[in-house]
Amino acid sequence: MAATPTSKTSPGLEVTASRAAFEALYRSSRDDLYAYVAGVLRDRSAAEDVTALAFERAYRKADRFDPSRGSQRAWLFGIARNAALDELRKRQRQAELTTEPVDEHGPSPADEAGLALRRATVREAISRLEPTERELVALKFFAGLSNGEVAAVVGVSESNAGTKLHRVIEKLRRACNDEA
Amino acid sequence: MTRPEDDQDRELAALIDEVAAERPEPDPEWAQQLDARVRDGFRRRGAGAWGRFRAPARAARERLGDRPLAFGGVAASMIAAIVVAVGLLGSGGDSETQTLNGESSQLDAPEEALEKFEAGSADRDALEAGGSAAADPGTGAAAPKARKQDRDAQLELRTRPAEVRSVSDQAISIVESVGGVVLNSNLRERGERATAQLRLQVPSGELDPTLDRLTDLATVASLSESVTDITAPFASARDRLKDARAERRKLLQALGSAGDGEEAATLRKQLAKVRNQIARREAAFSRVAQRSRNSEIDLQIKGRTPESSGATAPGGDGNWTIGEAIDDALTVLKAILGALLITTAVLLPLAALALPTRLIYKLVRRRQRQQALAAS
């Protein structure tokens, strides 16, 4: 997705190239973006609306992307973050995920009970995190962003983001061990 | 044998996997709908026949955000600035200072000045009729008690630059037709600008009709007259001359009865002195009399575009010439330039305020989002 199209291409080709680049970004980020937004909002229907809104805004503002300020994914997730936080401001309520995610590659029947317990423990630990810590989990582990991209989205330095993520993992580990 | 660090690493890796497994997955149906919207370029549903017009407009609004408000503000500022500039340029020539009978008064238009001058000329005519001829000092006859006045006028005419020379020639013809003379003339023509300055002298009795005819040649920009009563200096010069001549008569009589000799020589010397005195006093009297007999008109003819009040040069045939078109175009360009300057003066402070305002808005918005996240 070119912020500054080359001067030698015709306008039609520029539009086509830009659209193709956006679609490539969309295909590679759709599920990650949804996972992040759902992790922040903890509401599937709201997450669907906000994810679609974020992609639409990114589509309309594609010409404003500045490569010097970060990667495309960081820019896209920044748009999504603002949309999600605006939604939170409007709703000002906590919502739980209303349905369990469908796991197509589920465990074997023999391990299902133990795994379910473990997952419930982890889920409970995540829900007890501070909202800012939960957001970091959503960005890093749900959306798969790098530390640098996480830092760009939340507006901190990369080392600061790494430190925060480490502390969140430690907190989760302690919480899971305590539950166990 | 595993090290404790290895156990911790494996435990950490397992935890990370478990956390990642909690990742929410999108609903496939919703995902398909979003895929379709992306392929359509996020075109609004139900746009109908006008969709292809509404969508770009909506997209533009989305892109511009609050900018239409800014553009509207700029447009409104420019319109206001153009109105102000045209008004300022159009009002420059209406107010003129007139000086009549030694008094200054602010008038709205040159035509009013002319009416006042004409109203006052009737009084001046009555004064002139009371004693028009200067008494001859040589006859000794009793002179009528007439006031002597030194009247001068300053007249400024405005016409098109191309007509300055013609108006100047006509003014000279008028002066010569009443027995007057041109004391001094200066004509300058430089591109679109032309001015003529003439110092004219006419008999005092012809001053008013001459001014009437001169004011018909072009638009009167200003008209002023000064009147100085010179009765006392006139009488004084006349009496001194009379005295000197009387003295000479006495000396001549004495010389006639003196015969030859020393007394006659003395008388002749005195006569010579008196003759010189008479010559000087005749010159002085002549100068004063000249001031009362003739009036000077300081005439300025300026080549300018006609006043916006609609006055046109006399004799104009109403056709719009290229020169007039150029003048009008320059007037419009001046108005536009004035509008741009005023708009810049309005927008610069607004822009200076807009930047910190935008920064404050962004900071407030960011703070609100952080608070929303913290409260979630």
PDB file of C-alpha atoms in Angstrom, chain A residues 19 22-23 26 30-32 34-35 38 40 42 44 48 51-52 55-57 59-60 63-64 81-82 85-86 88-89 92 94 101 118-119 122-123 126 131-132 134-135 137 141-142 169 172-173 176-177, chain B residues 8 11-12 14-16 18-27 30-44 55 58-59 62-65 67 365 368-376:
ATOM      1  CA  ARG A  19      -6.232  -1.298  -3.850  1.00  0.00           C
ATOM      2  CA  PHE A  22      -4.754  -2.782   0.770  1.00  0.00           C
ATOM      3  CA  GLU A  23      -6.397  -6.084   0.030  1.00  0.00           C
ATOM      4  CA  TYR A  26      -6.503  -6.950   4.806  1.00  0.00           C
ATOM      5  CA  ARG A  30      -8.196  -9.572   9.270  1.00  0.00           C
ATOM      6  CA  ASP A  31      -8.273 -12.327  11.878  1.00  0.00           C
ATOM      7  CA  ASP A  32      -5.458 -10.781  13.928  1.00  0.00           C
ATOM      8  CA  TYR A  34     -10.485  -9.060  15.052  1.00  0.00           C
ATOM      9  CA  ALA A  35      -8.726 -11.011  17.788  1.00  0.00           C
ATOM     10  CA  ALA A  38     -12.316  -8.677  20.667  1.00  0.00           C
ATOM     11  CA  VAL A  40     -10.048  -5.315  24.226  1.00  0.00           C
ATOM     12  CA  ARG A  42     -14.627  -8.553  25.144  1.00  0.00           C
ATOM     13  CA  ARG A  44     -18.011 -10.267  19.787  1.00  0.00           C
ATOM     14  CA  GLU A  48     -17.122  -7.246  14.498  1.00  0.00           C
ATOM     15  CA  THR A  51     -13.048  -4.309  13.109  1.00  0.00           C
ATOM     16  CA  ALA A  52     -15.054  -3.504   9.979  1.00  0.00           C
ATOM     17  CA  PHE A  55     -10.648  -1.525   7.937  1.00  0.00           C
ATOM     18  CA  GLU A  56     -12.962   0.975   6.274  1.00  0.00           C
ATOM     19  CA  ARG A  57     -11.139   3.918   7.857  1.00  0.00           C
ATOM     20  CA  TYR A  59      -9.118   2.047   3.293  1.00  0.00           C
ATOM     21  CA  ARG A  60     -10.266   5.673   3.088  1.00  0.00           C
ATOM     22  CA  ASP A  63      -3.046   7.886   1.169  1.00  0.00           C
ATOM     23  CA  ARG A  64      -2.145   9.250   4.601  1.00  0.00           C
ATOM     24  CA  ARG A  81      -7.181   0.814  18.763  1.00  0.00           C
ATOM     25  CA  ASN A  82      -8.692   4.303  18.491  1.00  0.00           C
ATOM     26  CA  LEU A  85     -11.367   2.828  22.684  1.00  0.00           C
ATOM     27  CA  ASP A  86     -13.988   5.155  21.245  1.00  0.00           C
ATOM     28  CA  LEU A  88     -15.442   1.636  25.041  1.00  0.00           C
ATOM     29  CA  ARG A  89     -16.014   5.279  25.809  1.00  0.00           C
ATOM     30  CA  GLN A  92     -18.443   2.272  29.365  1.00  0.00           C
ATOM     31  CA  GLN A  94     -17.402  -4.558  30.590  1.00  0.00           C
ATOM     32  CA  PRO A 101     -14.384 -19.647  20.051  1.00  0.00           C
ATOM     33  CA  ARG A 118      -6.154 -25.276  32.031  1.00  0.00           C
ATOM     34  CA  ARG A 119      -7.787 -22.972  29.517  1.00  0.00           C
ATOM     35  CA  VAL A 122      -5.655 -19.014  31.765  1.00  0.00           C
ATOM     36  CA  ARG A 123      -8.869 -17.266  30.719  1.00  0.00           C
ATOM     37  CA  ILE A 126      -6.335 -12.911  31.597  1.00  0.00           C
ATOM     38  CA  PRO A 131      -7.127  -3.304  30.962  1.00  0.00           C
ATOM     39  CA  THR A 132      -3.809  -1.958  29.662  1.00  0.00           C
ATOM     40  CA  ARG A 134      -5.020  -7.125  28.633  1.00  0.00           C
ATOM     41  CA  GLU A 135      -4.493  -4.926  25.634  1.00  0.00           C
ATOM     42  CA  VAL A 137      -1.787  -9.561  25.618  1.00  0.00           C
ATOM     43  CA  PHE A 141      -0.444 -13.008  21.623  1.00  0.00           C
ATOM     44  CA  PHE A 142      -3.793 -12.667  19.864  1.00  0.00           C
ATOM     45  CA  ILE A 169       3.617 -12.866  31.383  1.00  0.00           C
ATOM     46  CA  LEU A 172      -0.129 -14.566  34.288  1.00  0.00           C
ATOM     47  CA  ARG A 173       2.275 -17.299  35.298  1.00  0.00           C
ATOM     48  CA  CYS A 176      -2.024 -19.661  36.765  1.00  0.00           C
ATOM     49  CA  ASN A 177       0.269 -21.325  39.295  1.00  0.00           C
TER      50      ASN A 177
ATOM     51  CA  GLN B   8      11.203 -22.423  33.256  1.00  0.00           C
ATOM     52  CA  GLU B  11       6.806 -23.614  31.251  1.00  0.00           C
ATOM     53  CA  LEU B  12       6.867 -20.118  29.821  1.00  0.00           C
ATOM     54  CA  ALA B  14       3.549 -23.559  27.337  1.00  0.00           C
ATOM     55  CA  LEU B  15       1.918 -20.597  29.021  1.00  0.00           C
ATOM     56  CA  ILE B  16       2.351 -18.474  25.949  1.00  0.00           C
ATOM     57  CA  GLU B  18      -2.126 -21.397  26.211  1.00  0.00           C
ATOM     58  CA  VAL B  19      -2.605 -17.663  26.146  1.00  0.00           C
ATOM     59  CA  ALA B  20      -2.473 -17.630  22.360  1.00  0.00           C
ATOM     60  CA  ALA B  21      -5.039 -20.407  22.297  1.00  0.00           C
ATOM     61  CA  GLU B  22      -7.471 -18.023  23.972  1.00  0.00           C
ATOM     62  CA  ARG B  23      -7.376 -15.844  20.894  1.00  0.00           C
ATOM     63  CA  PRO B  24     -10.912 -15.048  19.682  1.00  0.00           C
ATOM     64  CA  GLU B  25     -11.678 -16.209  16.164  1.00  0.00           C
ATOM     65  CA  PRO B  26     -14.068 -14.361  13.867  1.00  0.00           C
ATOM     66  CA  ASP B  27     -17.387 -15.727  12.803  1.00  0.00           C
ATOM     67  CA  TRP B  30     -19.183 -12.214   9.243  1.00  0.00           C
ATOM     68  CA  ALA B  31     -15.729 -12.686   7.717  1.00  0.00           C
ATOM     69  CA  GLN B  32     -17.273 -13.424   4.317  1.00  0.00           C
ATOM     70  CA  GLN B  33     -19.419 -10.312   4.495  1.00  0.00           C
ATOM     71  CA  LEU B  34     -16.416  -8.191   5.339  1.00  0.00           C
ATOM     72  CA  ASP B  35     -14.443  -9.776   2.477  1.00  0.00           C
ATOM     73  CA  ALA B  36     -17.218  -8.732   0.091  1.00  0.00           C
ATOM     74  CA  ARG B  37     -17.233  -5.178   1.402  1.00  0.00           C
ATOM     75  CA  VAL B  38     -13.497  -4.923   0.901  1.00  0.00           C
ATOM     76  CA  ARG B  39     -13.805  -6.190  -2.665  1.00  0.00           C
ATOM     77  CA  ASP B  40     -16.502  -3.540  -3.297  1.00  0.00           C
ATOM     78  CA  GLY B  41     -14.286  -0.823  -1.885  1.00  0.00           C
ATOM     79  CA  PHE B  42     -16.615  -0.292   1.080  1.00  0.00           C
ATOM     80  CA  ARG B  43     -19.393   1.028  -1.124  1.00  0.00           C
ATOM     81  CA  ARG B  44     -22.515   1.763   0.913  1.00  0.00           C
ATOM     82  CA  ALA B  55     -20.128   7.443  -2.313  1.00  0.00           C
ATOM     83  CA  ARG B  58     -19.209  10.650   1.408  1.00  0.00           C
ATOM     84  CA  ALA B  59     -15.652   9.425   0.975  1.00  0.00           C
ATOM     85  CA  GLU B  62     -14.743  11.162   5.513  1.00  0.00           C
ATOM     86  CA  ARG B  63     -11.338  12.204   4.229  1.00  0.00           C
ATOM     87  CA  LEU B  64     -11.789  15.860   4.894  1.00  0.00           C
ATOM     88  CA  GLY B  65     -13.233  15.457   8.346  1.00  0.00           C
ATOM     89  CA  ARG B  67     -11.999  20.596   6.915  1.00  0.00           C
ATOM     90  CA  ARG B 365      -8.941  12.733  22.895  1.00  0.00           C
ATOM     91  CA  GLN B 368     -10.245  10.130  27.060  1.00  0.00           C
ATOM     92  CA  ARG B 369      -9.348   6.908  25.249  1.00  0.00           C
ATOM     93  CA  GLN B 370      -6.851   5.934  27.924  1.00  0.00           C
ATOM     94  CA  GLN B 371      -9.444   6.566  30.587  1.00  0.00           C
ATOM     95  CA  ALA B 372     -11.949   4.449  28.675  1.00  0.00           C
ATOM     96  CA  LEU B 373      -9.436   1.589  28.498  1.00  0.00           C
ATOM     97  CA  ALA B 374      -8.615   1.902  32.190  1.00  0.00           C
ATOM     98  CA  ALA B 375     -12.292   1.840  33.072  1.00  0.00           C
ATOM     99  CA  SER B 376     -13.065  -1.195  30.925  1.00  0.00           C
TER     100      SER B 376
END
